[in-house]
mmCIF file of C-alpha atoms in Angstrom:
data_model
loop_
_atom_site.group_PDB
_atom_site.id
_atom_site.type_symbol
_atom_site.label_atom_id
_atom_site.label_comp_id
_atom_site.label_asym_id
_atom_site.label_seq_id
_atom_site.Cartn_x
_atom_site.Cartn_y
_atom_site.Cartn_z
ATOM 1 C CA GLN M 42 77.248 25.200 -21.898
ATOM 2 C CA VAL M 43 78.159 28.425 -20.142
ATOM 3 C CA GLN M 44 81.494 29.676 -18.922
ATOM 4 C CA LEU M 45 81.652 31.828 -15.809
ATOM 5 C CA VAL M 46 85.215 32.175 -14.610
ATOM 6 C CA GLU M 47 85.857 33.307 -11.044
ATOM 7 C CA SER M 48 89.100 34.805 -9.788
ATOM 8 C CA GLY M 49 90.508 36.931 -6.988
ATOM 9 C CA GLY M 50 90.467 34.552 -4.047
ATOM 10 C CA GLY M 51 93.368 33.919 -1.741
ATOM 11 C CA LEU M 52 94.637 34.018 1.807
ATOM 12 C CA VAL M 53 93.785 37.013 3.959
ATOM 13 C CA GLN M 54 93.915 37.925 7.630
ATOM 14 C CA PRO M 55 90.750 38.737 9.571
ATOM 15 C CA GLY M 56 89.706 42.293 8.834
ATOM 16 C CA GLY M 57 91.332 42.207 5.423
ATOM 17 C CA SER M 58 89.805 42.675 1.986
ATOM 18 C CA LEU M 59 89.573 40.889 -1.337
ATOM 19 C CA ARG M 60 87.824 41.618 -4.611
ATOM 20 C CA LEU M 61 86.437 38.715 -6.580
ATOM 21 C CA SER M 62 85.724 38.867 -10.299
ATOM 22 C CA CYS M 63 83.438 36.778 -12.471
ATOM 23 C CA VAL M 64 83.702 36.972 -16.238
ATOM 24 C CA ASP M 65 80.818 35.848 -18.418
ATOM 25 C CA SER M 66 82.893 34.757 -21.364
ATOM 26 C CA GLY M 67 79.817 33.669 -23.291
ATOM 27 C CA ARG M 68 78.208 37.106 -22.961
ATOM 28 C CA ILE M 69 74.722 35.675 -22.582
ATOM 29 C CA PHE M 70 73.624 36.748 -19.084
ATOM 30 C CA GLY M 71 73.581 40.516 -19.398
ATOM 31 C CA GLY M 72 69.848 40.743 -18.807
ATOM 32 C CA LEU M 73 69.701 38.363 -15.864
ATOM 33 C CA VAL M 74 70.277 38.568 -12.136
ATOM 34 C CA MET M 75 73.821 37.514 -11.272
ATOM 35 C CA GLY M 76 74.837 36.138 -7.912
ATOM 36 C CA TRP M 77 77.805 35.160 -5.809
ATOM 37 C CA TYR M 78 77.507 31.917 -3.884
ATOM 38 C CA ARG M 79 79.812 30.226 -1.422
ATOM 39 C CA GLN M 80 80.287 26.788 0.004
ATOM 40 C CA ALA M 81 82.181 26.316 3.238
ATOM 41 C CA PRO M 82 83.595 22.944 4.291
ATOM 42 C CA GLY M 83 80.800 20.669 5.458
ATOM 43 C CA LYS M 84 78.066 23.146 4.576
ATOM 44 C CA GLN M 85 75.570 23.682 1.785
ATOM 45 C CA ARG M 86 76.160 26.242 -0.922
ATOM 46 C CA GLU M 87 74.483 29.531 -0.083
ATOM 47 C CA LEU M 88 73.707 32.748 -1.902
ATOM 48 C CA VAL M 89 75.890 35.597 -0.666
ATOM 49 C CA ALA M 90 74.811 38.484 -2.865
ATOM 50 C CA SER M 91 72.964 39.150 -6.100
ATOM 51 C CA ILE M 92 72.532 42.009 -8.517
ATOM 52 C CA SER M 93 70.004 42.648 -11.250
ATOM 53 C CA SER M 94 70.708 43.996 -14.707
ATOM 54 C CA THR M 95 69.654 47.436 -13.470
ATOM 55 C CA GLY M 96 71.792 47.401 -10.333
ATOM 56 C CA SER M 97 69.366 46.320 -7.617
ATOM 57 C CA THR M 98 71.192 44.280 -4.978
ATOM 58 C CA ASN M 99 70.435 41.725 -2.319
ATOM 59 C CA TYR M 100 72.732 40.423 0.433
ATOM 60 C CA GLU M 101 72.836 37.562 2.862
ATOM 61 C CA TYR M 102 72.427 39.034 6.327
ATOM 62 C CA SER M 103 75.881 38.164 7.677
ATOM 63 C CA VAL M 104 77.690 39.996 4.857
ATOM 64 C CA LYS M 105 75.449 43.051 4.642
ATOM 65 C CA GLY M 106 77.511 46.173 5.173
ATOM 66 C CA ARG M 107 80.772 44.312 4.549
ATOM 67 C CA PHE M 108 80.419 43.001 0.986
ATOM 68 C CA THR M 109 79.431 44.922 -2.126
ATOM 69 C CA ILE M 110 78.339 43.318 -5.376
ATOM 70 C CA SER M 111 78.590 45.244 -8.616
ATOM 71 C CA ARG M 112 78.631 44.603 -12.333
ATOM 72 C CA ASP M 113 80.111 46.096 -15.449
ATOM 73 C CA ASN M 114 77.783 45.147 -18.257
ATOM 74 C CA ALA M 115 80.133 46.393 -20.956
ATOM 75 C CA LYS M 116 82.808 44.020 -19.684
ATOM 76 C CA THR M 117 80.304 41.289 -18.832
ATOM 77 C CA THR M 118 81.931 41.056 -15.408
ATOM 78 C CA VAL M 119 80.491 40.814 -11.903
ATOM 79 C CA TYR M 120 82.506 41.792 -8.846
ATOM 80 C CA LEU M 121 82.313 41.093 -5.153
ATOM 81 C CA GLN M 122 84.212 43.511 -2.935
ATOM 82 C CA MET M 123 84.777 41.801 0.397
ATOM 83 C CA ASN M 124 85.794 43.937 3.373
ATOM 84 C CA SER M 125 86.168 43.221 7.076
ATOM 85 C CA LEU M 126 86.613 39.544 6.348
ATOM 86 C CA ARG M 127 86.000 37.017 9.098
ATOM 87 C CA PRO M 128 87.167 33.417 9.498
ATOM 88 C CA GLU M 129 83.598 32.250 8.895
ATOM 89 C CA ASP M 130 83.770 33.781 5.406
ATOM 90 C CA THR M 131 86.205 31.020 4.454
ATOM 91 C CA ALA M 132 84.709 29.125 1.515
ATOM 92 C CA VAL M 133 84.906 28.487 -2.185
ATOM 93 C CA TYR M 134 83.065 31.288 -3.951
ATOM 94 C CA TYR M 135 81.121 30.793 -7.181
ATOM 95 C CA CYS M 136 79.183 33.071 -9.470
ATOM 96 C CA ASN M 137 76.137 32.187 -11.506
ATOM 97 C CA ALA M 138 73.101 33.614 -13.239
ATOM 98 C CA GLU M 139 69.530 33.205 -12.085
ATOM 99 C CA ILE M 140 67.571 31.721 -14.935
ATOM 100 C CA VAL M 141 64.450 32.510 -12.899
ATOM 101 C CA PRO M 142 64.323 34.423 -9.597
ATOM 102 C CA GLY M 143 66.107 32.465 -6.893
ATOM 103 C CA GLN M 144 67.198 29.630 -9.182
ATOM 104 C CA PRO M 145 70.759 29.608 -10.521
ATOM 105 C CA PHE M 146 71.601 28.162 -13.890
ATOM 106 C CA ASP M 147 72.463 24.480 -13.776
ATOM 107 C CA SER M 148 76.151 24.962 -14.520
ATOM 108 C CA TRP M 149 78.949 25.757 -12.079
ATOM 109 C CA GLY M 150 82.576 26.668 -12.556
ATOM 110 C CA GLN M 151 85.544 25.822 -10.390
ATOM 111 C CA GLY M 152 85.068 28.811 -8.123
ATOM 112 C CA THR M 153 87.751 30.734 -6.289
ATOM 113 C CA ARG M 154 88.884 29.864 -2.784
ATOM 114 C CA VAL M 155 88.880 32.421 0.012
ATOM 115 C CA THR M 156 90.655 31.579 3.245
ATOM 116 C CA VAL M 157 90.507 33.925 6.222
ATOM 117 C CA PHE M 158 92.877 32.840 8.966
ATOM 118 C CA SER M 159 92.930 33.910 12.564
#
């Protein structure tokens, strides 16, 4: 079992900002790619952003330039800074590790809900 605990979600107006945090309480994923995923109502879960152990990042096209993923290896925490939020960003956000490239670990937490209202 792994424990990745997400926090930081909430209600925000369009154009607003939030910062999400993901704590790897088990301290076992420091050498792996970490990612933020989201699942909107009625849609499949999708990868939003990822970051390698050395800081290389990748973003889904619609969030590029608005979201920034980062990690603090000493604190075993991954962050997602979300700026210029849009109603279509509304979703439950999850973090996870990629056990192999493109494949998240088969364990998901409760996530943190982000609601952007217009």
